[in-house]
PDB file of C-alpha atoms in Angstrom:
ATOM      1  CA  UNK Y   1     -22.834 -38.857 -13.082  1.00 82.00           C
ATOM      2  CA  UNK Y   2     -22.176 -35.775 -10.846  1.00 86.00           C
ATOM      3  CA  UNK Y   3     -20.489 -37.456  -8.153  1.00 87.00           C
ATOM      4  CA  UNK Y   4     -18.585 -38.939 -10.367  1.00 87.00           C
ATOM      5  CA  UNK Y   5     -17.242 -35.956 -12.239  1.00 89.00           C
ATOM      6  CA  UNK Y   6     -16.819 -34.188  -9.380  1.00 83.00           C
ATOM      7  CA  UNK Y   7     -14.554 -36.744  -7.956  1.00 86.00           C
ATOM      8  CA  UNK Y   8     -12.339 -36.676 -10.803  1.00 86.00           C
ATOM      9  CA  UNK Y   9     -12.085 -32.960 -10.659  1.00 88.00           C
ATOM     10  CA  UNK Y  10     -10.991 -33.278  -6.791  1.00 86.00           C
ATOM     11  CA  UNK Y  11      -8.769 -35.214  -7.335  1.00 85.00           C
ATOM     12  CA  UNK Y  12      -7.309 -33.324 -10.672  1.00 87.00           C
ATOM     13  CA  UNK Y  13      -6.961 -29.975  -8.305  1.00 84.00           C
ATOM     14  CA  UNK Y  14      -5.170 -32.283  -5.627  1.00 81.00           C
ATOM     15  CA  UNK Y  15      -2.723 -33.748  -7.504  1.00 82.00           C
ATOM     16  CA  UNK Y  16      -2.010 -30.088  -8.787  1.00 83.00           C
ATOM     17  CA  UNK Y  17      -1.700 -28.202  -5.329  1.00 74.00           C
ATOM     18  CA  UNK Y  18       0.694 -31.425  -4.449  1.00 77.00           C
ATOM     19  CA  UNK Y  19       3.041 -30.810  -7.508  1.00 76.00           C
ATOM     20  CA  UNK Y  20       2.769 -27.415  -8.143  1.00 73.00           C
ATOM     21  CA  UNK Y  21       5.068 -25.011  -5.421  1.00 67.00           C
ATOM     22  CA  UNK Y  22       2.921 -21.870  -5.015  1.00 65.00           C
ATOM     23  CA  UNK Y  23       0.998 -24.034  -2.746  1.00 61.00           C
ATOM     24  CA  UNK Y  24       2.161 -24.873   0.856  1.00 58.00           C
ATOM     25  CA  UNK Y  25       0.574 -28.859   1.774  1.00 52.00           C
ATOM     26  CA  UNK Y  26       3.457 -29.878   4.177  1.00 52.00           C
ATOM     27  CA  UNK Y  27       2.884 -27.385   6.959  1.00 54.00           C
ATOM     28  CA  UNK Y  28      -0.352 -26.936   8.261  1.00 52.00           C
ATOM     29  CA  UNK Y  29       0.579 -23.609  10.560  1.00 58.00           C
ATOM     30  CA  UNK Y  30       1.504 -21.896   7.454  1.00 69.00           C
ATOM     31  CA  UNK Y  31      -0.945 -20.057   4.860  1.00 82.00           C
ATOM     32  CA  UNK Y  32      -0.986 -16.383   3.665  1.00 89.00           C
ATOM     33  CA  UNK Y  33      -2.057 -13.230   5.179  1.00 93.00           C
ATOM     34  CA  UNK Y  34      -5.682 -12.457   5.311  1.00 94.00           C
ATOM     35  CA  UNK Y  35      -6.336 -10.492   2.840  1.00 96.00           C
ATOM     36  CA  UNK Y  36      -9.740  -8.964   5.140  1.00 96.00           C
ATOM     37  CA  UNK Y  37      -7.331  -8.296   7.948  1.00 97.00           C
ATOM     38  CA  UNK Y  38      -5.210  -6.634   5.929  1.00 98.00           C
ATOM     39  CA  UNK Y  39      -8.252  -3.903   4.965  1.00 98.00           C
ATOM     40  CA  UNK Y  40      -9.161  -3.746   8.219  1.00 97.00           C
ATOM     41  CA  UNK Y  41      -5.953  -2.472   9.284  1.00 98.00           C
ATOM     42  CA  UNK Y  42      -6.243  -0.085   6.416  1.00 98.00           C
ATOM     43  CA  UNK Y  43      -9.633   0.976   7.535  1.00 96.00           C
ATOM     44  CA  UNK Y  44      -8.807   1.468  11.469  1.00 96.00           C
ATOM     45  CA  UNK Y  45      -5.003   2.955  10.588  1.00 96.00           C
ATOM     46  CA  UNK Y  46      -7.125   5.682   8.313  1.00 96.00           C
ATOM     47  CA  UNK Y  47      -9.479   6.416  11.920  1.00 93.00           C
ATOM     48  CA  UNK Y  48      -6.304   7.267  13.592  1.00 92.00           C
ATOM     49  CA  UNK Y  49      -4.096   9.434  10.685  1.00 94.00           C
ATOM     50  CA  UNK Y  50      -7.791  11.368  10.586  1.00 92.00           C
ATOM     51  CA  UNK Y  51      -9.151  10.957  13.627  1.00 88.00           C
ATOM     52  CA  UNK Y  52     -13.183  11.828  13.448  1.00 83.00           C
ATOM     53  CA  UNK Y  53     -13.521  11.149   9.474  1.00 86.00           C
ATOM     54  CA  UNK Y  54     -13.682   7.531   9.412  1.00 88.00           C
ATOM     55  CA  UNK Y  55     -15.790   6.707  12.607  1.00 80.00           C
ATOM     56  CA  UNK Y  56     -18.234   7.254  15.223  1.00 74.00           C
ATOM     57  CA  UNK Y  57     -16.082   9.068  17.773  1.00 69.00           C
ATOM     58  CA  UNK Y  58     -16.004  12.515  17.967  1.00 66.00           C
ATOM     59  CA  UNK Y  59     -12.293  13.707  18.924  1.00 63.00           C
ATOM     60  CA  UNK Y  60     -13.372  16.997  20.179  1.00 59.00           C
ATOM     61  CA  UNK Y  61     -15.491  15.422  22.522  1.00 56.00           C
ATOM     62  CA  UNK Y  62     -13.643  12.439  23.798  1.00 59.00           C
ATOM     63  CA  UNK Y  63     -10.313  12.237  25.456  1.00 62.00           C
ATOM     64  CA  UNK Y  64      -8.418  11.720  22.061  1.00 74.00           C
ATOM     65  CA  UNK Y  65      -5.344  10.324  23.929  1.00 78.00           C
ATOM     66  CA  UNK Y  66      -7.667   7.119  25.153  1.00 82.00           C
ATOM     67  CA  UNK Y  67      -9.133   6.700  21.849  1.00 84.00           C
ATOM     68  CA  UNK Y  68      -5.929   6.522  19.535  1.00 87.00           C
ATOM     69  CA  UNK Y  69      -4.020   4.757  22.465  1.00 90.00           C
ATOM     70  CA  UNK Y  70      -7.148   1.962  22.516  1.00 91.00           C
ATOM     71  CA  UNK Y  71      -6.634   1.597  18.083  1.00 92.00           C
ATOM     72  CA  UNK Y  72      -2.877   1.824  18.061  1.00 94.00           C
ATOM     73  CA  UNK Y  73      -2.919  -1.448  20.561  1.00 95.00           C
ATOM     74  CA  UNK Y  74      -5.504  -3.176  18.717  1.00 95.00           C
ATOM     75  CA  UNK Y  75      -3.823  -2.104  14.963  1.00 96.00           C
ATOM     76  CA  UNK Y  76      -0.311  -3.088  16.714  1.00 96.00           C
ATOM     77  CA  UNK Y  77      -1.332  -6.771  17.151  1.00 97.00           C
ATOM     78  CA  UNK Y  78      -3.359  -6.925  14.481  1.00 97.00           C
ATOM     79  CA  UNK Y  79      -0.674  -5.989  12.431  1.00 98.00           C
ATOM     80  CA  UNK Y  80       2.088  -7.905  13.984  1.00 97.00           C
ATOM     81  CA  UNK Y  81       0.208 -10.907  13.613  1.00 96.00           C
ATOM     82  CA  UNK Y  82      -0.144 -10.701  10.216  1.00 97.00           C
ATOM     83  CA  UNK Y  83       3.039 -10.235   9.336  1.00 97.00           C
ATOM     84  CA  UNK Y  84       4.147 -13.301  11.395  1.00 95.00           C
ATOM     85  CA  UNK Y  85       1.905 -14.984   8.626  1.00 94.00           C
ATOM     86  CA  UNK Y  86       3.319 -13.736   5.558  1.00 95.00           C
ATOM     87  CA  UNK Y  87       7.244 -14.591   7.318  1.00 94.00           C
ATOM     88  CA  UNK Y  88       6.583 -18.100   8.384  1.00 91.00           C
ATOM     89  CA  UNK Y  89       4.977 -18.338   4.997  1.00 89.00           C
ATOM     90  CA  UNK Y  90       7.239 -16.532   2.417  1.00 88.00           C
ATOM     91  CA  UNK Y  91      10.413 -18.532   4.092  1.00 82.00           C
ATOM     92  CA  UNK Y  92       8.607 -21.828   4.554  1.00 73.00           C
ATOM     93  CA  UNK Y  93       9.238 -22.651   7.845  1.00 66.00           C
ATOM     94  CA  UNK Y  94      12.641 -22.320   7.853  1.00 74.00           C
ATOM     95  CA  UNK Y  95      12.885 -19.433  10.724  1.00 74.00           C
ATOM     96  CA  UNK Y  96      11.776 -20.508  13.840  1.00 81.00           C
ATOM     97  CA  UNK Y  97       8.479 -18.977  15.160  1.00 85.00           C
ATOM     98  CA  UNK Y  98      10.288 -17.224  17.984  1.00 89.00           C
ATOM     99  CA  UNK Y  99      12.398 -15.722  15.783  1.00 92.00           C
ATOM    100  CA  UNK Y 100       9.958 -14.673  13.121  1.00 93.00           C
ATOM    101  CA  UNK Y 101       8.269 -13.285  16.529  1.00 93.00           C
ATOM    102  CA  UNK Y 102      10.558 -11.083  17.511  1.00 96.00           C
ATOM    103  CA  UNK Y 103      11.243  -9.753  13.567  1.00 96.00           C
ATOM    104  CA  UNK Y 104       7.473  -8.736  13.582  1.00 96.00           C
ATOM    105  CA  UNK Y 105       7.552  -7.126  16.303  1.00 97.00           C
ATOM    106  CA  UNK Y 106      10.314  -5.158  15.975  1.00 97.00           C
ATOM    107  CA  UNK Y 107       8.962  -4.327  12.289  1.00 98.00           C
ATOM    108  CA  UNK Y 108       5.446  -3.061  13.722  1.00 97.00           C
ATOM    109  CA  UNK Y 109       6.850  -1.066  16.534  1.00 96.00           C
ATOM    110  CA  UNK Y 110       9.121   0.905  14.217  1.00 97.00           C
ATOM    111  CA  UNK Y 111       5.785   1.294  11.785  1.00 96.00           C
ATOM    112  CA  UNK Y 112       3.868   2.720  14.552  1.00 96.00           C
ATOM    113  CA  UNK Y 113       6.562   5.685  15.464  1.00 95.00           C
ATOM    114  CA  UNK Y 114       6.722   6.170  11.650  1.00 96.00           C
ATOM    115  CA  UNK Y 115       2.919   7.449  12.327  1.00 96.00           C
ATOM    116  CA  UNK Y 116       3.259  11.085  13.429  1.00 95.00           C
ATOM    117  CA  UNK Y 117       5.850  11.556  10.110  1.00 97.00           C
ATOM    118  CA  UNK Y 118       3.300   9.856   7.738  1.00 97.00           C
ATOM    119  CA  UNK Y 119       0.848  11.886   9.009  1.00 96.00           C
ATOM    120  CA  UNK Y 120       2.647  15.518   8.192  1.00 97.00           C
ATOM    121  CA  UNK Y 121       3.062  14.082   4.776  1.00 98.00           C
ATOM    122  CA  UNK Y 122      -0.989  13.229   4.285  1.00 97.00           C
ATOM    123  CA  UNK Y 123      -1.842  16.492   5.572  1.00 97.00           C
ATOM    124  CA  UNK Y 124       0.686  18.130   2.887  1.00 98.00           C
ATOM    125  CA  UNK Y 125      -0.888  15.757   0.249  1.00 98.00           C
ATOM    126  CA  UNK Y 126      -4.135  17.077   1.225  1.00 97.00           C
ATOM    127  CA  UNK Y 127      -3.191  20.394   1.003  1.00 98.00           C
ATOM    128  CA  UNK Y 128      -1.560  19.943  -2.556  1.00 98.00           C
ATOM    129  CA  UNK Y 129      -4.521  18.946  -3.477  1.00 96.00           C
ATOM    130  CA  UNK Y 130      -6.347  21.870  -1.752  1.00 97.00           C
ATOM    131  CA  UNK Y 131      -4.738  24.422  -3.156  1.00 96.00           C
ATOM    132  CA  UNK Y 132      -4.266  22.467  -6.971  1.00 94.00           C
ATOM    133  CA  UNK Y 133      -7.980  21.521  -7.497  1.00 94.00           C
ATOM    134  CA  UNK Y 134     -10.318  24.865  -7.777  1.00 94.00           C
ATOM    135  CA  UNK Y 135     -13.601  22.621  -7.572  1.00 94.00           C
ATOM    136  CA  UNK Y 136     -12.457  21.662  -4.063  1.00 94.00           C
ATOM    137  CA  UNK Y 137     -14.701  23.002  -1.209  1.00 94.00           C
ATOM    138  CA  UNK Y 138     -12.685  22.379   1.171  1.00 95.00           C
ATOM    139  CA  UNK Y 139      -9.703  20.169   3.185  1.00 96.00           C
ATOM    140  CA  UNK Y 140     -12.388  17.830   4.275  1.00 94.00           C
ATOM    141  CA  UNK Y 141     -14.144  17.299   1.012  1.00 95.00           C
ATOM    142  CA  UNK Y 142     -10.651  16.426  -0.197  1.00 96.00           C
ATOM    143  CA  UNK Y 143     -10.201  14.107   2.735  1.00 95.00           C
ATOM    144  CA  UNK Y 144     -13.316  12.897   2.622  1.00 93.00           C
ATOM    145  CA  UNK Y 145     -14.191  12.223  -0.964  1.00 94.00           C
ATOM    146  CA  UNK Y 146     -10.954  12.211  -2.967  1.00 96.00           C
ATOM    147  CA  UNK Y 147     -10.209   8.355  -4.438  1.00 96.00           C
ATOM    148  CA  UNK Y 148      -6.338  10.361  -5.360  1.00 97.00           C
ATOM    149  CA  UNK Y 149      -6.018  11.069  -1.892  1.00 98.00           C
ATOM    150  CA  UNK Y 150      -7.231   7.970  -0.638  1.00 98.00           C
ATOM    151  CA  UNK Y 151      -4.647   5.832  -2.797  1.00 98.00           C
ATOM    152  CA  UNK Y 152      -1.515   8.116  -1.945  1.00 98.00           C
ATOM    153  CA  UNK Y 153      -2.634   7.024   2.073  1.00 98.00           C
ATOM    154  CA  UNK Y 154      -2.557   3.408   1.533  1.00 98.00           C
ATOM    155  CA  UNK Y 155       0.688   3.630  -0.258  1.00 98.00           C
ATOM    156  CA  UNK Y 156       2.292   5.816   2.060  1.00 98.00           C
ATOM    157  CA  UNK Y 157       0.917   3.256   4.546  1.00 98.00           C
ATOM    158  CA  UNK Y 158       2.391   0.334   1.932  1.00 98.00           C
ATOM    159  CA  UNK Y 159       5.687   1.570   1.579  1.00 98.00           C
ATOM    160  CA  UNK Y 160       6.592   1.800   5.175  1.00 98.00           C
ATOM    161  CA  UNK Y 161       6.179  -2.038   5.037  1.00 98.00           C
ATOM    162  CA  UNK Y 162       7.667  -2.289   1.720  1.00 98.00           C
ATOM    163  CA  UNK Y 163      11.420  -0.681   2.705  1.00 98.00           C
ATOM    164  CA  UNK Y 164      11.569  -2.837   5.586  1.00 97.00           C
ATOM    165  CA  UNK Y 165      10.960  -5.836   3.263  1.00 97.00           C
ATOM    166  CA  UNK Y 166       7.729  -6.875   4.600  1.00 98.00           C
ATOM    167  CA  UNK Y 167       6.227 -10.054   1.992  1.00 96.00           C
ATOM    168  CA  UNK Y 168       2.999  -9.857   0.518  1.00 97.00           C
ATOM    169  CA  UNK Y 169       0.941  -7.413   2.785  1.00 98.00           C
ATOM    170  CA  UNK Y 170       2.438  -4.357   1.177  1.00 98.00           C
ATOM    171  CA  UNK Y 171       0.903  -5.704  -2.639  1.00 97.00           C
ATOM    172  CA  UNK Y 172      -2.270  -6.574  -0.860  1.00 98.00           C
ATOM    173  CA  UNK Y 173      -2.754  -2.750   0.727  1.00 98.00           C
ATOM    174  CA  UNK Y 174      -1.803  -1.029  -2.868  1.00 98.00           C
ATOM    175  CA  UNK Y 175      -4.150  -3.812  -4.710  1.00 98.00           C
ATOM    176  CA  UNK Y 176      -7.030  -2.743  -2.472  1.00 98.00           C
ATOM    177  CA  UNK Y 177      -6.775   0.718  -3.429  1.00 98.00           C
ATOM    178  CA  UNK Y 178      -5.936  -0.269  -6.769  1.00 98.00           C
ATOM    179  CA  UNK Y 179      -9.434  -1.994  -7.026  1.00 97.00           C
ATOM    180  CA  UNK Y 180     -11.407   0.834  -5.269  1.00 97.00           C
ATOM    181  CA  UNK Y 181      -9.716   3.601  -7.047  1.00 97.00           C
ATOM    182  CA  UNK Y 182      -8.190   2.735 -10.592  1.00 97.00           C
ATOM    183  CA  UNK Y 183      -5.134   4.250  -9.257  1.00 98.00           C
ATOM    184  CA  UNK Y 184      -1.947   1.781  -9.310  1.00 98.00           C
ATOM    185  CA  UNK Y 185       0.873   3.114  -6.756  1.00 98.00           C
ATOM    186  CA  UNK Y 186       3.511   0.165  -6.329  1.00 98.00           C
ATOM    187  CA  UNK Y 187       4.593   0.087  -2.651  1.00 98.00           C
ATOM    188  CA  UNK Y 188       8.200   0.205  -3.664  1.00 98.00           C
ATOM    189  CA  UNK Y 189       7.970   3.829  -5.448  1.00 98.00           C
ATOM    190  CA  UNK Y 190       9.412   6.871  -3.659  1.00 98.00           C
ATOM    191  CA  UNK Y 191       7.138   9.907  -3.588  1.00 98.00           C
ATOM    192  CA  UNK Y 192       8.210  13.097  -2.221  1.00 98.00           C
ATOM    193  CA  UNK Y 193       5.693  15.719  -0.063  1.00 98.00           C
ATOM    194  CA  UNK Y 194       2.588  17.733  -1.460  1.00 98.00           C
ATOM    195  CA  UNK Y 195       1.698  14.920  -4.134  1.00 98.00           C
ATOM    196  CA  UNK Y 196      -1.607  15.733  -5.655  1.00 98.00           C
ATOM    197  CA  UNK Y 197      -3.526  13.029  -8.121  1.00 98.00           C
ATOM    198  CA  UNK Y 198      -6.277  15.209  -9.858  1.00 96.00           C
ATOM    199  CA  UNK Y 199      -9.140  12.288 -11.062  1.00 94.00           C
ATOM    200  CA  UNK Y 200      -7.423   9.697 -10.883  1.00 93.00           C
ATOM    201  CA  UNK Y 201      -8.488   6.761 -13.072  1.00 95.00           C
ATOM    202  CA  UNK Y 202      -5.763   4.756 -14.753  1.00 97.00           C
ATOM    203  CA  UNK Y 203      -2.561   6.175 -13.219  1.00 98.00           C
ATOM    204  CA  UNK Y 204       0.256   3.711 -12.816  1.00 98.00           C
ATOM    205  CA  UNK Y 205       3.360   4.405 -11.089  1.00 98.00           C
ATOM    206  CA  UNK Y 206       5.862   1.608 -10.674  1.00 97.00           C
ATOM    207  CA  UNK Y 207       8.206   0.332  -8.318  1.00 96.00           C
ATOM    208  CA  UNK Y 208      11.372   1.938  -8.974  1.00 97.00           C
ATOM    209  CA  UNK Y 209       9.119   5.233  -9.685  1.00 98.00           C
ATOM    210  CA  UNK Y 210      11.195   8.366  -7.775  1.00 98.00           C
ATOM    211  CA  UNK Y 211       8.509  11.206  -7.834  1.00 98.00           C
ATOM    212  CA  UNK Y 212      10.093  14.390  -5.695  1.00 98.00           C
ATOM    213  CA  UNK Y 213       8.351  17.146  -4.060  1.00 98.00           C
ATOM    214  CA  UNK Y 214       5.292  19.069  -5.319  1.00 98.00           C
ATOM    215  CA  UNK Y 215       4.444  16.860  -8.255  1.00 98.00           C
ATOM    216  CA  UNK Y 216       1.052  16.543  -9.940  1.00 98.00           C
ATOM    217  CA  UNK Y 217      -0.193  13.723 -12.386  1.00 98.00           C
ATOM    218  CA  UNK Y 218      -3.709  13.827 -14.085  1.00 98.00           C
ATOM    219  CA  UNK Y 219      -5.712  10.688 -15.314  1.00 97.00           C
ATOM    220  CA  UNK Y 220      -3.868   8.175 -17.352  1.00 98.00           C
ATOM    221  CA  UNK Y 221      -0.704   8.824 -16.482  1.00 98.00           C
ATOM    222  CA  UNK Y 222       1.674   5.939 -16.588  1.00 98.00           C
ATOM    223  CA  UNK Y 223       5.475   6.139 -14.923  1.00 98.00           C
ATOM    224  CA  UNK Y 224       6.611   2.159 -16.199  1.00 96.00           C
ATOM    225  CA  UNK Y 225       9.045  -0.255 -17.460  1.00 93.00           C
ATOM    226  CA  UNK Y 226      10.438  -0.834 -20.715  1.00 88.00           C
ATOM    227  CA  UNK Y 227       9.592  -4.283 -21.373  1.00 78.00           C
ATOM    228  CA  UNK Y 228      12.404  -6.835 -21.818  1.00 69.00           C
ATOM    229  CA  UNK Y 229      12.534 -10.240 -21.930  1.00 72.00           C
ATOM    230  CA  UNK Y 230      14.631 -10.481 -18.876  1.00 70.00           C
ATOM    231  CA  UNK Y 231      11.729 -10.524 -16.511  1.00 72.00           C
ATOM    232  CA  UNK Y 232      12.608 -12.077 -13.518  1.00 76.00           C
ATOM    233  CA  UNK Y 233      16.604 -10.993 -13.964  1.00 70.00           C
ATOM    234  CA  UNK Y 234      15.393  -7.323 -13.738  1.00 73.00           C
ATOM    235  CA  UNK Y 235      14.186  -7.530 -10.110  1.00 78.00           C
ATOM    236  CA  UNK Y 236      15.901  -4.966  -7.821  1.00 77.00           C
ATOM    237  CA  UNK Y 237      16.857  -2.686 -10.782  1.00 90.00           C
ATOM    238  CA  UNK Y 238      15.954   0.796 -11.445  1.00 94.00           C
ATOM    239  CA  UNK Y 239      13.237   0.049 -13.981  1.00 94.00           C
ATOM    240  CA  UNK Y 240      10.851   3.171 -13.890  1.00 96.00           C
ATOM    241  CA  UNK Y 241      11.451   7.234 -14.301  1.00 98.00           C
ATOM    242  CA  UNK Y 242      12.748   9.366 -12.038  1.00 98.00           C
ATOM    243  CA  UNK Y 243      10.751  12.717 -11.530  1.00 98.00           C
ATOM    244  CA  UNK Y 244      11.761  15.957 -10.721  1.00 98.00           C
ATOM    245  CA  UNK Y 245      10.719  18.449  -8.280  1.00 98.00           C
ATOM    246  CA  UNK Y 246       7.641  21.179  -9.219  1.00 98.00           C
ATOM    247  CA  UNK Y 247       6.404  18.639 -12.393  1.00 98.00           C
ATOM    248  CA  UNK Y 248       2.948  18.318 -13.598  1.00 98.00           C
ATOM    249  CA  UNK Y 249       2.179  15.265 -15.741  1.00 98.00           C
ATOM    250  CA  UNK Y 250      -0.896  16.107 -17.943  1.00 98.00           C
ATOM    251  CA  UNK Y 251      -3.782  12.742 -18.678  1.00 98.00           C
ATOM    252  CA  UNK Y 252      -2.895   9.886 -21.006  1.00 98.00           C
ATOM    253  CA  UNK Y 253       1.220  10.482 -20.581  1.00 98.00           C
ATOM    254  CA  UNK Y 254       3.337   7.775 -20.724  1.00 98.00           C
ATOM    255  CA  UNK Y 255       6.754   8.163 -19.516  1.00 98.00           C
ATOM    256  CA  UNK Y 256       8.858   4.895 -19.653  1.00 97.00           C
ATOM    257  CA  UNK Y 257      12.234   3.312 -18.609  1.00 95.00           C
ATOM    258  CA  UNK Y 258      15.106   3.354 -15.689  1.00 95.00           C
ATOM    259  CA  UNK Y 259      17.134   5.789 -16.763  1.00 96.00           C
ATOM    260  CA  UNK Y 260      14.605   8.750 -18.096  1.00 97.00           C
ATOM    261  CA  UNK Y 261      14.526  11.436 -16.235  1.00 98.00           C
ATOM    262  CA  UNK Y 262      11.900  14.331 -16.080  1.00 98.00           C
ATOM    263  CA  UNK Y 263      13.963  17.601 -14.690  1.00 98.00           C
ATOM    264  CA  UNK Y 264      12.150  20.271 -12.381  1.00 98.00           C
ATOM    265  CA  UNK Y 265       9.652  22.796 -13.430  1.00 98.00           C
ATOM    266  CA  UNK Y 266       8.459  20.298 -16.383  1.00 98.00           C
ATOM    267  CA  UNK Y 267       4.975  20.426 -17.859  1.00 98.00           C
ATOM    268  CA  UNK Y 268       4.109  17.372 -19.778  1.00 97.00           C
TER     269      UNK Y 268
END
């Protein structure tokens, strides 16, 4: 009786993956990123943005230049590889591999000098947060312990991806920290320097989010779309707020729509 049911159900699901176009059956060199790659690249890119947090080495103690030269090679192909995957995938075959080659590695060479400047921008994060959270103890508690901080990394690591229209990995980075944090940062948003998330839970900030420089949200906080029935028709359109400069955003508030726009020095 098993058997039998379970044949039918095989052959339900392959009928469906044969019919249905979110799955690729004609190509057998072509399947999505992995997503475990993908967090290990988040993982190892965090050991060399804060060298001595995140692993075993001690940078005072080692020659630092060997160390981050070693995981910038290793997170280089890793990387590169992976976004050879999502290319060959998201066009179907249609670019040759030598071309789709050549894209990634032009794409992960220009992510790896973006480094140094995402750096300066973590370490102003992490000093908004510093100086905006009294029960802080310190930088390294902050760096160490804060899920705010972490998300605000992986999207600033997302969103150099993201504006050089890299498919899929971006989501999957931001959906990891999404699921470790409860903080939802869309890769596509632009936030400015010294961003501090106090708590954390629930935030959502949305693609076309602009967020300038020393803002502050609190739990709950929301920065989304007016809901149409356009959908699809919508994509590529300024969709979410634009936030000023010096703005703190208080828990629970919901700010909605394309074309609102919260001026500087606001307190909601």
């Amino acid at each position: 009786m098993i058997r039998e049911t379970i044949q039918n159900v095989v052959a339900n699901i392959t009928e469906t993956c044969m019919n249905e176009d979110v799955y690729v059956t004609d190509e057998e060199s072509i399947h999505l990123p992995r997503r475990g790659a993908i967090i290990g690249i988040i993982k190892d890119l965090r050991r060399v943005v804060f060298p001595g947090y995140f692993g075993d080495e001690n940078i005072s103690s080692t020659m630092p230049g060997y160390f981050l030269g070693n995981m910038l090679t290793h997170i280089y192909e890793e990387l590169k590889a992976q976004i050879e995957i999502a290319f060959l995938y998201d066009d179907k075959g249609k670019s040759s591999s030598a071309e789709v080659t050549e894209k990634a590695r032009e794409i992960c060479e220009r992510f790896i000098s973006r480094l140094p400047y995402i750096q300066k921008m973590l370490l102003m994060d992490v000093q908004a947060g510093f100086d905006g959270d009294p029960a802080a103890k310190s930088k390294e508690d902050i760096i160490f312990s804060y899920p705010g901080l972490f998300a605000i990394y992986v999207y600033r690591i997302a969103h150099e991806l993201y504006v050089q229209n890299v498919p899929f990995i971006p989501r999957i980075m931001t959906e990891y920290a999404h699921g470790k944090t409860g903080i939802d940062i869309n890769s596509g948003a632009t936030i400015g320097r010294y961003f501090f998330i106090d708590h954390g839970t629930g935030i959502v900030i949305g693609e076309t989010t602009e967020i300038g420089d020393y803002v502050k949200l609190y739990q709950g906080v929301t920065l989304g779309a007016l809901s149409t029935r356009k959908g699809q028709q919508l994509a590529g359109t300024k969709r979410h707020p634009t936030i000023g400069d010096h703005v703190t955003i208080y828990a629970n508030s919901t700010i909605l729509g394309g074309e609102t726009v919260i001026g500087c020095d606001s307190i909601i």
